Amino acid sequence: MDQFQNDKKQYGLIGYPLGHSFSMEYFNEKFESEKINAEYLNFEIEDIGQVMEVIAEYPDLRGLNVTIPYKEQVLPYLTSIDDGAKAIGAVNVIKITRGKKDNEIELRGYNSDAIGFMKSVEPYINEHRRKAMVLGTGGAAKAVTYALNKLGVEVMHVSRRKSAATHTYDELTKAMVAEHKIIVNTTPLGMFPNVDQCPDFPYRFLTKGHLCYDVVYNPDVTLFMKKSQEAGAEVKNGLEMLLLQAFAAYDIWTK
């Protein structure tokens, strides 16, 4: 029998900063409406090393979401990693299992971003949208790439920095953009409060055949989406992805 089953369970979010996040509001409303004896807390930590302090300080903590900039930095702190998260190389969900002694703690990492993005983008994929450009190279980019590959979509990576695996924004030609009908912004550019920022993408090359998906969900319409829409593209923000990955995260914590 779980020794904690009568206690209020706690879940939370680690990241820095967290002013943009809707997770706490979403989960606490879910717990209240479904009469679940749990609460969700934000842990704005300036260094990933502080994650162990948070876990030690909150003995009822059963799960964490992980956001920018820690989806990759958290990996060395985990006891084990799910195969999907291992393939992606980034974690956004941690299941915390505690033994009878204080030092018996297992931290298992998962990636529900890939699940959320895959379910959200799948209805928009058609025979003309078989190639994508993923803007950014962080943990979200890795999850998005994994999901697109699973859906049979070929991915080109775009970043401010040149590498063997990425193109830079100034290398993008009209022909490249024409060939890649899905453009996904996985960078935090444009996220609240920095709403006047966006990737330095050649928006003039977009057409009505393009889907421009921003994983940012706050604000509702980012500058990336606005510029894409003005060029005629179909746009979508990351709110549905957030909700779908949250459902998946809760299933991971409680099953």
Short mmCIF file of N, CA and C in Angstrom, two decimals, residues 31-196:
data_model
loop_
_atom_site.label_atom_id
_atom_site.label_comp_id
_atom_site.label_asym_id
_atom_site.label_seq_id
_atom_site.Cartn_x
_atom_site.Cartn_y
_atom_site.Cartn_z
N PHE A 31 -7.39 19.45 -11.19
CA PHE A 31 -7.47 18.78 -9.89
C PHE A 31 -8.74 19.18 -9.15
N GLU A 32 -9.06 20.47 -9.21
CA GLU A 32 -10.26 20.98 -8.52
C GLU A 32 -11.53 20.42 -9.16
N SER A 33 -11.60 20.48 -10.50
CA SER A 33 -12.83 20.05 -11.17
C SER A 33 -13.04 18.54 -11.07
N GLU A 34 -11.95 17.77 -11.01
CA GLU A 34 -12.07 16.32 -10.94
C GLU A 34 -11.94 15.80 -9.50
N LYS A 35 -11.92 16.75 -8.55
CA LYS A 35 -11.82 16.43 -7.11
C LYS A 35 -10.65 15.48 -6.82
N ILE A 36 -9.50 15.82 -7.41
CA ILE A 36 -8.26 15.07 -7.18
C ILE A 36 -7.49 15.77 -6.06
N ASN A 37 -7.07 14.99 -5.06
CA ASN A 37 -6.35 15.55 -3.92
C ASN A 37 -4.89 15.79 -4.30
N ALA A 38 -4.67 16.88 -5.04
CA ALA A 38 -3.33 17.19 -5.54
C ALA A 38 -3.20 18.69 -5.78
N GLU A 39 -1.95 19.15 -5.85
CA GLU A 39 -1.70 20.54 -6.23
C GLU A 39 -0.48 20.60 -7.14
N TYR A 40 -0.43 21.65 -7.95
CA TYR A 40 0.65 21.84 -8.92
C TYR A 40 1.37 23.14 -8.60
N LEU A 41 2.68 23.07 -8.53
CA LEU A 41 3.50 24.21 -8.12
C LEU A 41 4.52 24.57 -9.20
N ASN A 42 4.89 25.84 -9.26
CA ASN A 42 5.97 26.28 -10.15
C ASN A 42 7.26 26.38 -9.36
N PHE A 43 8.33 25.81 -9.91
CA PHE A 43 9.66 25.92 -9.30
C PHE A 43 10.59 26.61 -10.30
N GLU A 44 10.71 27.93 -10.13
CA GLU A 44 11.56 28.72 -11.04
C GLU A 44 12.99 28.63 -10.51
N ILE A 45 13.78 27.74 -11.10
CA ILE A 45 15.14 27.52 -10.60
C ILE A 45 16.16 28.08 -11.58
N GLU A 46 17.18 28.74 -11.05
CA GLU A 46 18.18 29.40 -11.91
C GLU A 46 19.28 28.45 -12.36
N ASP A 47 19.32 27.26 -11.75
CA ASP A 47 20.35 26.28 -12.09
C ASP A 47 19.74 24.89 -11.99
N ILE A 48 20.03 24.01 -12.96
CA ILE A 48 19.40 22.68 -12.96
C ILE A 48 19.79 21.87 -11.72
N GLY A 49 20.94 22.15 -11.13
CA GLY A 49 21.36 21.45 -9.92
C GLY A 49 20.37 21.59 -8.78
N GLN A 50 19.56 22.65 -8.82
CA GLN A 50 18.57 22.89 -7.76
C GLN A 50 17.39 21.92 -7.81
N VAL A 51 17.29 21.13 -8.89
CA VAL A 51 16.17 20.18 -8.99
C VAL A 51 16.19 19.18 -7.84
N MET A 52 17.37 18.75 -7.42
CA MET A 52 17.47 17.78 -6.33
C MET A 52 17.05 18.41 -4.99
N GLU A 53 17.31 19.71 -4.84
CA GLU A 53 16.88 20.42 -3.63
C GLU A 53 15.35 20.49 -3.59
N VAL A 54 14.74 20.76 -4.73
CA VAL A 54 13.28 20.83 -4.82
C VAL A 54 12.67 19.47 -4.43
N ILE A 55 13.22 18.39 -4.98
CA ILE A 55 12.69 17.04 -4.71
C ILE A 55 12.86 16.67 -3.24
N ALA A 56 13.98 17.08 -2.64
CA ALA A 56 14.23 16.80 -1.22
C ALA A 56 13.30 17.62 -0.32
N GLU A 57 13.06 18.85 -0.73
CA GLU A 57 12.27 19.78 0.09
C GLU A 57 10.77 19.48 0.05
N TYR A 58 10.31 18.83 -1.03
CA TYR A 58 8.88 18.54 -1.19
C TYR A 58 8.67 17.02 -1.24
N PRO A 59 8.54 16.37 -0.07
CA PRO A 59 8.46 14.90 -0.04
C PRO A 59 7.19 14.33 -0.68
N ASP A 60 6.17 15.16 -0.93
CA ASP A 60 4.94 14.66 -1.57
C ASP A 60 4.95 14.85 -3.08
N LEU A 61 6.07 15.34 -3.61
CA LEU A 61 6.20 15.57 -5.05
C LEU A 61 6.27 14.23 -5.78
N ARG A 62 5.34 14.03 -6.72
CA ARG A 62 5.26 12.76 -7.45
C ARG A 62 5.63 12.90 -8.93
N GLY A 63 5.70 14.14 -9.41
CA GLY A 63 6.03 14.31 -10.82
C GLY A 63 6.40 15.74 -11.14
N LEU A 64 7.23 15.91 -12.15
CA LEU A 64 7.63 17.24 -12.60
C LEU A 64 7.50 17.34 -14.12
N ASN A 65 7.09 18.52 -14.57
CA ASN A 65 7.27 18.88 -15.97
C ASN A 65 8.57 19.67 -16.05
N VAL A 66 9.21 19.60 -17.19
CA VAL A 66 10.48 20.31 -17.40
C VAL A 66 10.33 21.20 -18.62
N THR A 67 10.66 22.48 -18.47
CA THR A 67 10.58 23.39 -19.61
C THR A 67 11.93 24.10 -19.80
N ILE A 68 11.95 25.05 -20.72
CA ILE A 68 13.15 25.81 -21.08
C ILE A 68 13.84 26.34 -19.83
N PRO A 69 15.15 26.20 -19.67
CA PRO A 69 16.12 25.64 -20.63
C PRO A 69 16.66 24.25 -20.21
N TYR A 70 15.84 23.48 -19.48
CA TYR A 70 16.38 22.30 -18.79
C TYR A 70 16.04 20.94 -19.38
N LYS A 71 15.39 20.89 -20.56
CA LYS A 71 14.93 19.60 -21.10
C LYS A 71 16.08 18.64 -21.42
N GLU A 72 17.24 19.20 -21.72
CA GLU A 72 18.43 18.37 -21.96
C GLU A 72 19.34 18.35 -20.73
N GLN A 73 19.42 19.49 -20.05
CA GLN A 73 20.32 19.59 -18.88
C GLN A 73 19.91 18.66 -17.74
N VAL A 74 18.64 18.25 -17.69
CA VAL A 74 18.15 17.42 -16.58
C VAL A 74 18.58 15.95 -16.72
N LEU A 75 18.99 15.54 -17.90
CA LEU A 75 19.26 14.11 -18.16
C LEU A 75 20.22 13.45 -17.16
N PRO A 76 21.35 14.09 -16.78
CA PRO A 76 22.27 13.43 -15.86
C PRO A 76 21.70 13.19 -14.45
N TYR A 77 20.61 13.85 -14.11
CA TYR A 77 20.02 13.72 -12.77
C TYR A 77 19.02 12.57 -12.68
N LEU A 78 18.70 11.95 -13.82
CA LEU A 78 17.66 10.92 -13.85
C LEU A 78 18.21 9.53 -13.57
N THR A 79 17.39 8.71 -12.93
CA THR A 79 17.76 7.32 -12.66
C THR A 79 17.61 6.48 -13.92
N SER A 80 16.56 6.75 -14.69
CA SER A 80 16.31 6.01 -15.93
C SER A 80 15.55 6.89 -16.91
N ILE A 81 15.59 6.50 -18.17
CA ILE A 81 14.94 7.29 -19.23
C ILE A 81 14.14 6.35 -20.14
N ASP A 82 12.91 6.72 -20.42
CA ASP A 82 12.04 5.99 -21.33
C ASP A 82 12.69 5.95 -22.73
N ASP A 83 12.41 4.90 -23.49
CA ASP A 83 13.05 4.73 -24.81
C ASP A 83 12.78 5.90 -25.75
N GLY A 84 11.54 6.38 -25.76
CA GLY A 84 11.20 7.52 -26.63
C GLY A 84 12.00 8.75 -26.27
N ALA A 85 12.08 9.06 -24.99
CA ALA A 85 12.84 10.24 -24.52
C ALA A 85 14.32 10.06 -24.82
N LYS A 86 14.80 8.83 -24.71
CA LYS A 86 16.22 8.53 -24.99
C LYS A 86 16.51 8.80 -26.46
N ALA A 87 15.60 8.36 -27.34
CA ALA A 87 15.78 8.58 -28.78
C ALA A 87 15.75 10.07 -29.11
N ILE A 88 14.92 10.82 -28.42
CA ILE A 88 14.79 12.27 -28.64
C ILE A 88 16.00 13.01 -28.07
N GLY A 89 16.46 12.57 -26.89
CA GLY A 89 17.58 13.24 -26.23
C GLY A 89 17.14 14.41 -25.38
N ALA A 90 15.86 14.42 -24.99
CA ALA A 90 15.32 15.50 -24.16
C ALA A 90 14.14 14.95 -23.36
N VAL A 91 13.97 15.50 -22.17
CA VAL A 91 12.91 15.06 -21.25
C VAL A 91 12.07 16.25 -20.83
N ASN A 92 10.74 16.08 -20.83
CA ASN A 92 9.90 17.16 -20.30
C ASN A 92 8.95 16.66 -19.21
N VAL A 93 9.06 15.36 -18.87
CA VAL A 93 8.24 14.78 -17.79
C VAL A 93 9.13 13.88 -16.94
N ILE A 94 9.05 14.06 -15.63
CA ILE A 94 9.77 13.19 -14.70
C ILE A 94 8.76 12.56 -13.75
N LYS A 95 8.79 11.23 -13.66
CA LYS A 95 7.98 10.52 -12.67
C LYS A 95 8.87 10.24 -11.47
N ILE A 96 8.40 10.64 -10.29
CA ILE A 96 9.18 10.49 -9.05
C ILE A 96 8.58 9.34 -8.24
N THR A 97 9.38 8.31 -7.99
CA THR A 97 8.94 7.18 -7.17
C THR A 97 9.83 7.13 -5.93
N ARG A 98 9.18 7.16 -4.76
CA ARG A 98 9.93 7.20 -3.50
C ARG A 98 9.79 5.89 -2.75
N GLY A 99 10.92 5.42 -2.22
CA GLY A 99 10.92 4.21 -1.39
C GLY A 99 10.68 4.58 0.07
N LYS A 100 10.87 3.61 0.95
CA LYS A 100 10.61 3.85 2.39
C LYS A 100 11.66 4.76 3.01
N LYS A 101 12.89 4.70 2.50
CA LYS A 101 13.96 5.55 3.04
C LYS A 101 14.10 6.81 2.19
N ASP A 102 14.61 7.87 2.84
CA ASP A 102 14.74 9.17 2.16
C ASP A 102 15.57 9.08 0.88
N ASN A 103 16.58 8.22 0.90
CA ASN A 103 17.49 8.19 -0.26
C ASN A 103 17.02 7.24 -1.36
N GLU A 104 15.87 6.60 -1.16
CA GLU A 104 15.32 5.70 -2.18
C GLU A 104 14.37 6.48 -3.10
N ILE A 105 14.95 7.16 -4.05
CA ILE A 105 14.15 7.97 -4.98
C ILE A 105 14.53 7.59 -6.40
N GLU A 106 13.53 7.24 -7.20
CA GLU A 106 13.78 6.97 -8.61
C GLU A 106 13.17 8.09 -9.44
N LEU A 107 13.97 8.64 -10.34
CA LEU A 107 13.51 9.70 -11.24
C LEU A 107 13.56 9.14 -12.66
N ARG A 108 12.39 8.92 -13.24
CA ARG A 108 12.35 8.36 -14.61
C ARG A 108 11.87 9.44 -15.58
N GLY A 109 12.62 9.64 -16.65
CA GLY A 109 12.34 10.69 -17.62
C GLY A 109 11.53 10.20 -18.83
N TYR A 110 10.62 11.04 -19.27
CA TYR A 110 9.78 10.76 -20.45
C TYR A 110 9.71 12.01 -21.32
N ASN A 111 9.18 11.87 -22.52
CA ASN A 111 8.95 13.04 -23.37
C ASN A 111 7.52 13.03 -23.89
N SER A 112 6.67 13.86 -23.29
CA SER A 112 5.28 13.97 -23.74
C SER A 112 5.11 15.09 -24.77
N ASP A 113 6.16 15.91 -24.98
CA ASP A 113 6.11 16.95 -26.03
C ASP A 113 5.90 16.30 -27.39
N ALA A 114 6.64 15.21 -27.64
CA ALA A 114 6.54 14.52 -28.93
C ALA A 114 5.13 13.99 -29.14
N ILE A 115 4.53 13.42 -28.07
CA ILE A 115 3.16 12.88 -28.14
C ILE A 115 2.19 14.02 -28.45
N GLY A 116 2.31 15.12 -27.71
CA GLY A 116 1.41 16.27 -27.89
C GLY A 116 1.52 16.88 -29.27
N PHE A 117 2.76 17.08 -29.73
CA PHE A 117 2.95 17.69 -31.05
C PHE A 117 2.45 16.77 -32.16
N MET A 118 2.74 15.48 -32.04
CA MET A 118 2.33 14.53 -33.09
C MET A 118 0.82 14.53 -33.27
N LYS A 119 0.09 14.45 -32.15
CA LYS A 119 -1.38 14.42 -32.22
C LYS A 119 -1.94 15.74 -32.76
N SER A 120 -1.26 16.83 -32.42
CA SER A 120 -1.73 18.16 -32.81
C SER A 120 -1.49 18.45 -34.30
N VAL A 121 -0.34 18.03 -34.81
CA VAL A 121 0.03 18.39 -36.19
C VAL A 121 -0.51 17.39 -37.23
N GLU A 122 -0.80 16.17 -36.80
CA GLU A 122 -1.18 15.11 -37.75
C GLU A 122 -2.32 15.49 -38.70
N PRO A 123 -3.40 16.15 -38.21
CA PRO A 123 -4.51 16.50 -39.12
C PRO A 123 -4.12 17.49 -40.23
N TYR A 124 -2.99 18.19 -40.06
CA TYR A 124 -2.58 19.21 -41.03
C TYR A 124 -1.61 18.67 -42.08
N ILE A 125 -1.23 17.41 -41.95
CA ILE A 125 -0.27 16.83 -42.88
C ILE A 125 -1.02 16.21 -44.06
N ASN A 126 -0.57 16.54 -45.27
CA ASN A 126 -1.18 15.97 -46.49
C ASN A 126 -0.08 15.61 -47.47
N GLU A 127 -0.45 15.20 -48.67
CA GLU A 127 0.56 14.73 -49.64
C GLU A 127 1.51 15.85 -50.07
N HIS A 128 1.10 17.12 -49.90
CA HIS A 128 1.96 18.25 -50.27
C HIS A 128 2.88 18.66 -49.11
N ARG A 129 2.54 18.20 -47.94
CA ARG A 129 3.31 18.58 -46.74
C ARG A 129 4.09 17.37 -46.21
N ARG A 130 5.13 16.99 -46.94
CA ARG A 130 5.94 15.83 -46.55
C ARG A 130 7.34 16.24 -46.10
N LYS A 131 7.62 17.55 -46.17
CA LYS A 131 8.93 18.05 -45.72
C LYS A 131 8.71 19.25 -44.80
N ALA A 132 9.54 19.33 -43.76
CA ALA A 132 9.39 20.41 -42.77
C ALA A 132 10.73 21.08 -42.48
N MET A 133 10.64 22.37 -42.11
CA MET A 133 11.78 23.07 -41.53
C MET A 133 11.49 23.26 -40.05
N VAL A 134 12.42 22.85 -39.22
CA VAL A 134 12.28 23.04 -37.77
C VAL A 134 13.27 24.13 -37.37
N LEU A 135 12.73 25.23 -36.86
CA LEU A 135 13.54 26.37 -36.44
C LEU A 135 13.94 26.19 -34.98
N GLY A 136 15.26 26.12 -34.73
CA GLY A 136 15.76 25.90 -33.37
C GLY A 136 16.36 24.52 -33.23
N THR A 137 17.17 24.35 -32.19
CA THR A 137 17.88 23.07 -32.01
C THR A 137 17.81 22.56 -30.57
N GLY A 138 16.95 23.13 -29.75
CA GLY A 138 16.86 22.72 -28.34
C GLY A 138 16.02 21.48 -28.13
N GLY A 139 15.61 21.28 -26.87
CA GLY A 139 14.83 20.09 -26.50
C GLY A 139 13.51 19.99 -27.23
N ALA A 140 12.82 21.13 -27.42
CA ALA A 140 11.54 21.12 -28.15
C ALA A 140 11.75 20.74 -29.61
N ALA A 141 12.84 21.22 -30.21
CA ALA A 141 13.16 20.89 -31.60
C ALA A 141 13.37 19.39 -31.76
N LYS A 142 14.04 18.80 -30.78
CA LYS A 142 14.31 17.35 -30.83
C LYS A 142 13.00 16.55 -30.77
N ALA A 143 12.07 16.98 -29.89
CA ALA A 143 10.77 16.29 -29.76
C ALA A 143 9.95 16.45 -31.04
N VAL A 144 9.94 17.65 -31.60
CA VAL A 144 9.18 17.94 -32.82
C VAL A 144 9.74 17.13 -34.00
N THR A 145 11.07 17.07 -34.11
CA THR A 145 11.71 16.30 -35.18
C THR A 145 11.35 14.82 -35.07
N TYR A 146 11.41 14.30 -33.87
CA TYR A 146 11.06 12.89 -33.61
C TYR A 146 9.62 12.61 -34.06
N ALA A 147 8.70 13.52 -33.67
CA ALA A 147 7.28 13.36 -34.01
C ALA A 147 7.07 13.43 -35.52
N LEU A 148 7.69 14.39 -36.19
CA LEU A 148 7.54 14.54 -37.64
C LEU A 148 8.09 13.31 -38.36
N ASN A 149 9.24 12.83 -37.93
CA ASN A 149 9.81 11.62 -38.54
C ASN A 149 8.88 10.43 -38.39
N LYS A 150 8.25 10.32 -37.21
CA LYS A 150 7.29 9.23 -36.97
C LYS A 150 6.10 9.31 -37.94
N LEU A 151 5.76 10.55 -38.33
CA LEU A 151 4.65 10.78 -39.26
C LEU A 151 5.10 10.71 -40.72
N GLY A 152 6.36 10.36 -40.94
CA GLY A 152 6.88 10.22 -42.30
C GLY A 152 7.25 11.53 -42.96
N VAL A 153 7.50 12.57 -42.15
CA VAL A 153 7.87 13.88 -42.68
C VAL A 153 9.39 14.06 -42.54
N GLU A 154 10.01 14.47 -43.64
CA GLU A 154 11.46 14.72 -43.66
C GLU A 154 11.73 16.10 -43.06
N VAL A 155 12.79 16.22 -42.25
CA VAL A 155 13.05 17.47 -41.52
C VAL A 155 14.39 18.10 -41.91
N MET A 156 14.33 19.42 -42.15
CA MET A 156 15.54 20.24 -42.29
C MET A 156 15.65 21.13 -41.05
N HIS A 157 16.83 21.21 -40.45
CA HIS A 157 17.01 22.03 -39.25
C HIS A 157 17.58 23.39 -39.60
N VAL A 158 17.03 24.42 -38.97
CA VAL A 158 17.46 25.80 -39.21
C VAL A 158 17.81 26.43 -37.87
N SER A 159 18.95 27.09 -37.82
CA SER A 159 19.41 27.72 -36.58
C SER A 159 20.19 28.98 -36.90
N ARG A 160 20.42 29.80 -35.89
CA ARG A 160 21.26 30.99 -36.09
C ARG A 160 22.71 30.58 -36.30
N ARG A 161 23.07 29.41 -35.72
CA ARG A 161 24.46 28.95 -35.81
C ARG A 161 24.59 27.84 -36.85
N LYS A 162 25.61 27.95 -37.66
CA LYS A 162 25.86 26.95 -38.71
C LYS A 162 26.51 25.70 -38.09
N SER A 163 26.03 24.55 -38.52
CA SER A 163 26.68 23.29 -38.14
C SER A 163 26.50 22.31 -39.28
N ALA A 164 27.08 21.13 -39.14
CA ALA A 164 26.95 20.10 -40.18
C ALA A 164 25.49 19.69 -40.35
N ALA A 165 24.71 19.82 -39.28
CA ALA A 165 23.32 19.34 -39.30
C ALA A 165 22.29 20.46 -39.52
N THR A 166 22.73 21.71 -39.58
CA THR A 166 21.76 22.81 -39.67
C THR A 166 22.11 23.81 -40.77
N HIS A 167 21.06 24.43 -41.31
CA HIS A 167 21.21 25.59 -42.19
C HIS A 167 20.98 26.84 -41.34
N THR A 168 21.56 27.95 -41.76
CA THR A 168 21.29 29.22 -41.08
C THR A 168 20.15 29.93 -41.83
N TYR A 169 19.52 30.90 -41.16
CA TYR A 169 18.38 31.61 -41.76
C TYR A 169 18.76 32.31 -43.06
N ASP A 170 19.99 32.87 -43.11
CA ASP A 170 20.36 33.62 -44.32
C ASP A 170 20.71 32.70 -45.50
N GLU A 171 20.78 31.39 -45.25
CA GLU A 171 21.01 30.44 -46.34
C GLU A 171 19.71 29.99 -47.01
N LEU A 172 18.58 30.32 -46.40
CA LEU A 172 17.30 29.81 -46.91
C LEU A 172 16.90 30.53 -48.20
N THR A 173 16.61 29.74 -49.22
CA THR A 173 16.21 30.29 -50.52
C THR A 173 14.71 30.09 -50.72
N LYS A 174 14.19 30.76 -51.74
CA LYS A 174 12.77 30.61 -52.07
C LYS A 174 12.46 29.15 -52.41
N ALA A 175 13.37 28.50 -53.13
CA ALA A 175 13.16 27.09 -53.52
C ALA A 175 13.13 26.17 -52.30
N MET A 176 13.99 26.43 -51.32
CA MET A 176 14.00 25.62 -50.08
C MET A 176 12.69 25.76 -49.33
N VAL A 177 12.22 27.01 -49.21
CA VAL A 177 10.97 27.26 -48.48
C VAL A 177 9.80 26.64 -49.24
N ALA A 178 9.84 26.74 -50.57
CA ALA A 178 8.76 26.15 -51.39
C ALA A 178 8.68 24.64 -51.21
N GLU A 179 9.83 24.01 -51.04
CA GLU A 179 9.89 22.55 -50.91
C GLU A 179 9.42 22.08 -49.53
N HIS A 180 9.62 22.89 -48.52
CA HIS A 180 9.28 22.53 -47.13
C HIS A 180 8.00 23.26 -46.72
N LYS A 181 6.88 22.54 -46.80
CA LYS A 181 5.57 23.18 -46.60
C LYS A 181 5.14 23.26 -45.12
N ILE A 182 5.94 22.67 -44.24
CA ILE A 182 5.66 22.80 -42.80
C ILE A 182 6.84 23.52 -42.17
N ILE A 183 6.56 24.63 -41.48
CA ILE A 183 7.60 25.38 -40.78
C ILE A 183 7.22 25.39 -39.30
N VAL A 184 8.10 24.91 -38.45
CA VAL A 184 7.79 24.85 -37.01
C VAL A 184 8.80 25.68 -36.23
N ASN A 185 8.29 26.67 -35.51
CA ASN A 185 9.16 27.46 -34.63
C ASN A 185 9.23 26.79 -33.26
N THR A 186 10.41 26.27 -32.91
CA THR A 186 10.59 25.67 -31.58
C THR A 186 11.46 26.55 -30.69
N THR A 187 11.81 27.75 -31.18
CA THR A 187 12.60 28.68 -30.36
C THR A 187 11.64 29.43 -29.42
N PRO A 188 12.17 30.00 -28.33
CA PRO A 188 11.29 30.80 -27.45
C PRO A 188 11.06 32.22 -27.95
N LEU A 189 11.56 32.56 -29.14
CA LEU A 189 11.40 33.92 -29.67
C LEU A 189 9.91 34.23 -29.86
N GLY A 190 9.48 35.34 -29.28
CA GLY A 190 8.08 35.75 -29.38
C GLY A 190 7.25 35.36 -28.17
N MET A 191 7.85 34.56 -27.27
CA MET A 191 7.13 34.13 -26.07
C MET A 191 7.01 35.29 -25.08
N PHE A 192 5.85 35.37 -24.42
CA PHE A 192 5.62 36.39 -23.41
C PHE A 192 6.77 36.37 -22.39
N PRO A 193 7.34 37.51 -21.98
CA PRO A 193 6.93 38.89 -22.31
C PRO A 193 7.60 39.48 -23.55
N ASN A 194 8.45 38.70 -24.24
CA ASN A 194 9.19 39.24 -25.39
C ASN A 194 8.41 39.05 -26.69
N VAL A 195 7.20 39.64 -26.70
CA VAL A 195 6.24 39.38 -27.79
C VAL A 195 6.62 40.04 -29.12
N ASP A 196 7.61 40.93 -29.11
CA ASP A 196 7.99 41.63 -30.33
C ASP A 196 9.16 40.95 -31.05
#
